[in-house]
Coordinates of C-alpha atoms in Angstrom, one line a residue:
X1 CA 4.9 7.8 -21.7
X2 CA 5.4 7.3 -18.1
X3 CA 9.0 8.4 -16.7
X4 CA 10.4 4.2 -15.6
X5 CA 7.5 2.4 -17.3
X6 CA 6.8 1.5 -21.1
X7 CA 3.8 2.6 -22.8
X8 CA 1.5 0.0 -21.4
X9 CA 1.0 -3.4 -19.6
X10 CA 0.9 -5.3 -22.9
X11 CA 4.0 -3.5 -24.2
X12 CA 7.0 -6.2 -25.2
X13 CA 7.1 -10.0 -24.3
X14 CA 10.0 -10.6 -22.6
X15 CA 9.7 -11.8 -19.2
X16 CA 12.8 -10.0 -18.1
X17 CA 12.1 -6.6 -18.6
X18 CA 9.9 -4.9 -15.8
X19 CA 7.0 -2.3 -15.9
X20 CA 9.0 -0.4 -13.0
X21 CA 12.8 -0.2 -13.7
X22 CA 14.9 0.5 -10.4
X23 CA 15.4 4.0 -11.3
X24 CA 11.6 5.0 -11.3
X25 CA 10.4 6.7 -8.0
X26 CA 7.9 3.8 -8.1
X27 CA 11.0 1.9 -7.0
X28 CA 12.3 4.3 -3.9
X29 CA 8.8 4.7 -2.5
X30 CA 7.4 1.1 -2.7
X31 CA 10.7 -0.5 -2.0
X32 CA 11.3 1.5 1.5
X33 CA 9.6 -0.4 4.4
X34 CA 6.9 2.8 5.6
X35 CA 5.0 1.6 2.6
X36 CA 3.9 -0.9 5.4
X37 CA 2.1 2.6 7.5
X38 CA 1.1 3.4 3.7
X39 CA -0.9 0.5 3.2
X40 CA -2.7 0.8 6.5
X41 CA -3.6 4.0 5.4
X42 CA -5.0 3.0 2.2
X43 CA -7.1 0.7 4.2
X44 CA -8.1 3.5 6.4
X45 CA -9.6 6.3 3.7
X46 CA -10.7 2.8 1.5
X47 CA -13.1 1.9 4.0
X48 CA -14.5 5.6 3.9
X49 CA -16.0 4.5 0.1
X50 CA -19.4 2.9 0.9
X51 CA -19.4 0.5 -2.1
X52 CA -15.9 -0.3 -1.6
X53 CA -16.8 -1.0 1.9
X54 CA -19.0 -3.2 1.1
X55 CA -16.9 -5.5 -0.8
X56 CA -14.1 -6.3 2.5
X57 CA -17.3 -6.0 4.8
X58 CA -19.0 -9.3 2.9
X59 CA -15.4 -11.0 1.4
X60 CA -12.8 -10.4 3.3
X61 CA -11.7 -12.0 6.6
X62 CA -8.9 -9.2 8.0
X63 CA -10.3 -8.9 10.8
X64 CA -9.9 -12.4 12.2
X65 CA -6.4 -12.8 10.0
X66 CA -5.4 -9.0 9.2
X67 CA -1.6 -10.5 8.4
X68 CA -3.4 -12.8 5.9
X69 CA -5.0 -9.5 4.1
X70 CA -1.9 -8.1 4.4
X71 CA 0.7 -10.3 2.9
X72 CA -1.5 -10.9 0.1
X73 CA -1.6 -6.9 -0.4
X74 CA 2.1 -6.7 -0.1
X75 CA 2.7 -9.7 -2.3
X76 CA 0.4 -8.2 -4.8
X77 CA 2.4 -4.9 -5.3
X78 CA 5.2 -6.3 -4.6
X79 CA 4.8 -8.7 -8.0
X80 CA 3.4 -5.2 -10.0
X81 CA 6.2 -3.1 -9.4
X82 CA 9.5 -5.0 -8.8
X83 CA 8.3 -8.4 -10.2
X84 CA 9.3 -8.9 -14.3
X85 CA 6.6 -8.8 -16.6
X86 CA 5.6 -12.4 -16.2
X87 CA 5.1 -12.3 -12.4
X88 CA 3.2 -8.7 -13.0
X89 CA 0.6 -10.3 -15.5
X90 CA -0.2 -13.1 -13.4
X91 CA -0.5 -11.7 -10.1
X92 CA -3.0 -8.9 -12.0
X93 CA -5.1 -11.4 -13.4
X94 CA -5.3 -13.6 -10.3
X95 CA -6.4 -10.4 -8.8
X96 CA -9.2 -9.7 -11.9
X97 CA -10.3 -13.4 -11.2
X98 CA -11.0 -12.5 -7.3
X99 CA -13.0 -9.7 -8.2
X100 CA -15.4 -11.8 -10.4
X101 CA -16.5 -13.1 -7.3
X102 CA -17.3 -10.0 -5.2
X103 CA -20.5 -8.2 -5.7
X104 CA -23.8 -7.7 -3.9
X105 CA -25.7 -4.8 -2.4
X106 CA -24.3 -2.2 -0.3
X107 CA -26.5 -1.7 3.1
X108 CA -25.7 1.3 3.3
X109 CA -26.3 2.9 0.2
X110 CA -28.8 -0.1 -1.1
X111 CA -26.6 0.0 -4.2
X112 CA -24.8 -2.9 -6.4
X113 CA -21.3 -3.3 -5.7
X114 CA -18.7 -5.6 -7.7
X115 CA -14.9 -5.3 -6.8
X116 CA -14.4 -5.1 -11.1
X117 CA -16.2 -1.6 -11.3
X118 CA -14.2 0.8 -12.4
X119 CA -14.9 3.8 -10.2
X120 CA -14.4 1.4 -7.1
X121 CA -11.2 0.3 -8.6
X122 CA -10.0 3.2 -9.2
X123 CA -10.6 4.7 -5.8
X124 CA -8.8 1.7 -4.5
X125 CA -5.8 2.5 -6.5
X126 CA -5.9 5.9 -6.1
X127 CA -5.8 6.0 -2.2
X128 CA -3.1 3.0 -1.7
X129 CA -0.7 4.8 -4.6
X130 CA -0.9 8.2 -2.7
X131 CA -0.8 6.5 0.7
X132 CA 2.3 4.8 -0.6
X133 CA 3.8 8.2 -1.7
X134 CA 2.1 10.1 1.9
X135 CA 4.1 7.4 4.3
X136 CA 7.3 7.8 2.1
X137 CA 7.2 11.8 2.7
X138 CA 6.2 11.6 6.2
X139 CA 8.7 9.2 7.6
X140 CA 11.3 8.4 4.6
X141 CA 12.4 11.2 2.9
X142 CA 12.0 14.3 0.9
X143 CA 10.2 14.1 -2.8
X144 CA 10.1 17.2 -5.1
X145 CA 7.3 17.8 -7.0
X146 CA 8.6 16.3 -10.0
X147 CA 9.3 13.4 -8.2
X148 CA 5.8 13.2 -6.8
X149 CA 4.6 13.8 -10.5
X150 CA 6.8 10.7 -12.0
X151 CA 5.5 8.4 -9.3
X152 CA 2.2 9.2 -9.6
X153 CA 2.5 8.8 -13.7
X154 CA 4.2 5.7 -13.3
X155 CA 1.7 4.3 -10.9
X156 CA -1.0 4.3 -13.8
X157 CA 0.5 1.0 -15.4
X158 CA -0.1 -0.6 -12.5
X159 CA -3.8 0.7 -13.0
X160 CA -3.7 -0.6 -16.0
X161 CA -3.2 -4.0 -15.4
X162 CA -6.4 -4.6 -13.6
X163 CA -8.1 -2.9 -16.3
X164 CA -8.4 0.6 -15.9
X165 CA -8.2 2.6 -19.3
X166 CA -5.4 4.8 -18.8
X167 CA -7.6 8.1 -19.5
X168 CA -9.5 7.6 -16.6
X169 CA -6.2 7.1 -13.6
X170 CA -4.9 10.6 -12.6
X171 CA -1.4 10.7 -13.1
X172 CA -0.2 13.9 -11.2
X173 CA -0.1 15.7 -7.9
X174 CA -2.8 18.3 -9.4
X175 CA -5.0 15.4 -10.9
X176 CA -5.1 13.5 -7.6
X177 CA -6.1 16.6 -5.7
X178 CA -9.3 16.9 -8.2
X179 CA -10.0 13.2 -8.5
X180 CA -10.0 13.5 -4.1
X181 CA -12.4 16.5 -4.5
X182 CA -14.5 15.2 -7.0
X183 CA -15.2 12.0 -4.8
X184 CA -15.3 13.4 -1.3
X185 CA -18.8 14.5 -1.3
X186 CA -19.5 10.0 -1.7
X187 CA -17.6 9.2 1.4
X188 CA -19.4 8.0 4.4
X189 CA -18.4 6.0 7.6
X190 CA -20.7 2.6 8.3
X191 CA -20.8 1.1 11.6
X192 CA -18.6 -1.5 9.8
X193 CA -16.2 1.3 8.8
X194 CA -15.9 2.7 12.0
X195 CA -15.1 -0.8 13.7
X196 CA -12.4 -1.4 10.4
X197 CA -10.9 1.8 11.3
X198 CA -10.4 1.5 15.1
X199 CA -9.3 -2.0 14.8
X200 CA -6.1 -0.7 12.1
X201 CA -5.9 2.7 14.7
X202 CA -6.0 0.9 18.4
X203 CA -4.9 -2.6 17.3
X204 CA -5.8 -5.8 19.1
X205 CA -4.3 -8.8 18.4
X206 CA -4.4 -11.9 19.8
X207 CA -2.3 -13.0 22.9
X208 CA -0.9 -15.8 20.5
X209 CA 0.1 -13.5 17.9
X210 CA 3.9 -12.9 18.2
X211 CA 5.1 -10.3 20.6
X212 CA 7.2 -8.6 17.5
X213 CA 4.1 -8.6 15.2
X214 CA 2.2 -6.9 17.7
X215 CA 4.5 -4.4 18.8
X216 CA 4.3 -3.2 15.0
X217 CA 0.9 -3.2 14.7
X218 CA 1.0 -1.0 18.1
X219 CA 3.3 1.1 16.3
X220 CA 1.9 1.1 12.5
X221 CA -1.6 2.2 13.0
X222 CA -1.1 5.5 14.9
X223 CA 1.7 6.1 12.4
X224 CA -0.8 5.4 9.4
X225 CA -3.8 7.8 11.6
X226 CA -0.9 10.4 11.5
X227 CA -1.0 10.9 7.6
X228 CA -4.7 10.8 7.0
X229 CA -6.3 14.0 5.9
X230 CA -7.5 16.1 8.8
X231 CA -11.2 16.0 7.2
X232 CA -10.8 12.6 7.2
X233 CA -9.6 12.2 10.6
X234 CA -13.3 14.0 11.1
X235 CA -15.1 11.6 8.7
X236 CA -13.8 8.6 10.3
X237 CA -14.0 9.9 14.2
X238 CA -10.4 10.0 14.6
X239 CA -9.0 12.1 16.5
X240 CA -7.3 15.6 14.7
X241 CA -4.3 15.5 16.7
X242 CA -3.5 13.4 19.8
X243 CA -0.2 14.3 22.4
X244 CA 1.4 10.9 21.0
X245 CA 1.6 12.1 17.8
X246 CA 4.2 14.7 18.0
X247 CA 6.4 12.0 19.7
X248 CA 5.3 9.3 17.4
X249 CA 6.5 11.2 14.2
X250 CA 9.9 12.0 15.6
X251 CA 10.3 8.5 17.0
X252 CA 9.6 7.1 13.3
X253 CA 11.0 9.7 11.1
X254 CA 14.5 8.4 12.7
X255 CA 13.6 4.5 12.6
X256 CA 12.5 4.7 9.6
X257 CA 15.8 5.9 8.3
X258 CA 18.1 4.1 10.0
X259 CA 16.9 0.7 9.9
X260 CA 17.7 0.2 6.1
X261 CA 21.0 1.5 6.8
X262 CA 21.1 -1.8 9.1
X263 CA 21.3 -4.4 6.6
X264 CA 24.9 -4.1 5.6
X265 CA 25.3 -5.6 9.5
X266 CA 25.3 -9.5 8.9
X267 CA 23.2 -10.3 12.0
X268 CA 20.8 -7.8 11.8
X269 CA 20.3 -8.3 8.2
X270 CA 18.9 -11.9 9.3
X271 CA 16.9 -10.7 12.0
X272 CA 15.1 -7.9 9.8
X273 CA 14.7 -10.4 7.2
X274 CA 13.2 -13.0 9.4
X275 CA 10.9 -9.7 10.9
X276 CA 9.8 -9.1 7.7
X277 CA 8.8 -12.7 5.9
X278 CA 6.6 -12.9 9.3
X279 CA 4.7 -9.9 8.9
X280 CA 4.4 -9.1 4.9
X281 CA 5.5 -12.8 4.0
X282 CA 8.4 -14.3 1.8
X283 CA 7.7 -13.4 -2.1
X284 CA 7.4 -10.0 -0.8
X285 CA 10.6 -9.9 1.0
X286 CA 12.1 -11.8 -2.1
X287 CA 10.4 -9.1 -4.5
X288 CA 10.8 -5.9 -2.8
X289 CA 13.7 -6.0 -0.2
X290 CA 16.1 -8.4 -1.7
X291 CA 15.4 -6.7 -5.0
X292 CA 16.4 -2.9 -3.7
X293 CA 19.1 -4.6 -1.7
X294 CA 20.7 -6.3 -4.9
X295 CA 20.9 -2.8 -6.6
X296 CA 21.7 -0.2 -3.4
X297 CA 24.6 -1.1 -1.1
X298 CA 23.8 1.1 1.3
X299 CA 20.7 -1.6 2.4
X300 CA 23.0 -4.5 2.7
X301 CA 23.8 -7.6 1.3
X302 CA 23.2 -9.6 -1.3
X303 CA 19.8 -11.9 -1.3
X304 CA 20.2 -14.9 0.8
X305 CA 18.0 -17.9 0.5
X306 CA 15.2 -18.3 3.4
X307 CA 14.8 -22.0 2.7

């Protein structure tokens, strides 16, 4: 059994309990805001998948509405992890009922794809549940190992829910290592990779797009190029190292700490919360921030209503 979770996502019926309890490491990861840099990450290495690829190539519009993609990422995980069981189950199979739809033939490959096979699910969950726990170690905090090992084993109910058998999700730092060696030699970059990853790395938004929102976009990517894997990096014709980097790390690494120390400040509390409904939208913030916050002084307040 998974240290924070029950044995599986049918376990129980009561729509209060949770399948991540606020003491899992599931809980400090996801809950801190890098997991924003984490999931631009994800959607970095994700596009390096060619059948995966293929899926937000021919479905998905984030290039034209990137903020749309991502609030409905973040209110996704955010239902999974801090959400009760109820909110969990129906936010997985609204999920399972999106991936129905998507399927067709890779160009690049000339092979099927369908968003509900299992290898290309579980290389989706694989790389946003280790970009999660990447971000949170660069620019949050320090894990041990068997911290690392209990997030990763938690992480495979969430797996589970969109219909992964459990024997086939790694569940520890050594398993991810040979599950990311075992798939490396599939990766490619597309032309339509290439122009997904420059547009998360070098950002453009539109001039109507709020000055905020872009000025974290500006900021996000280059933090999420930071953590990808140097071979990667190569894969995707990113650069190994650039002179912002340095610079960019230290710049975070103290952000990112302090600004959850903010909350307990009334005014800022409402500005951060106001930030953050714009850019990951409001059932996230409700979920993930006002949920950490109701259990952790030191990140402020009680919940307020945004109504």
């Amino acid at each position: 059994m998974s240290a924070g979770v029950d044995s599986g996502p049918d376990a129980g019926t009561d729509a209060t309990t949770r399948f991540f309890e606020p003491g899992s490491v599931s809980w400090k990861v996801i809950g801190h805001p890098v997991a924003l840099i984490g999931g631009l990450r994800a959607l970095i290495i994700q596009t390096m998948h060619p059948l995966a690829m293929a899926g937000v190539a021919q479905y998905s519009d984030f290039r034209r509405d990137p903020l749309k993609r991502l609030r409905g990422t973040s209110a996704y995980v955010a239902s999974v992890v801090f959400g009760d069981r109820e909110t969990a189950l129906a936010a997985a199979a609204r999920v399972k009922k999106v991936h129905e739809r998507v399927r067709g033939i890779d160009p690049v490959t000339g092979k099927q794809f369908s968003a509900d096979d299992p290898e290309t699910m579980l290389w989706v969950h694989c790389t946003e549940v280790h970009s999660f726990l990447a971000a949170y170690r660069a620019y949050a905090g320090h894990l041990t190992h068997a911290e690392r090992d209990r997030y990763l084993a938690e992480q495979v109910v969430a797996a589970e829910l969109i219909g992964l058998p459990r024997a086939m999700v790694p569940d520890s730092v050594a398993s991810y290592r040979r599950y990311f060696a075992d798939v490396r030699p599939q990766l490619c970059v597309s032309d339509t990779a290439t122009a997904t990853i420059d547009f998360v790395a070098r950002p453009r938004l539109s001039a109507r797009t709020a000055l905020d929102l872009r000025l974290a976009a500006w900021t996000f990517g280059p933090a999420a190029v930071a953590i990808v894997p140097r071979d990667l990096r190569r894969l995707g014709g990113l650069p190994e190292r650039s002179r912002r980097e340095l610079p960019l790390r230290a710049i975070n690494n103290v952000a990112w700490r302090v600004a959850p120390l903010l909350g307990h400040l009334p005014v800022l509390s409402t500005v951060l919360d106001g930030w953050a409904i714009r850019m990951v939208g409001e059932t996230t913030v409700k979920l993930a921030l006002h949920q950490v916050r109701a259990r952790d002084p030191r990140v402020g307040s009680r919940p307020r209503s945004h109504r």
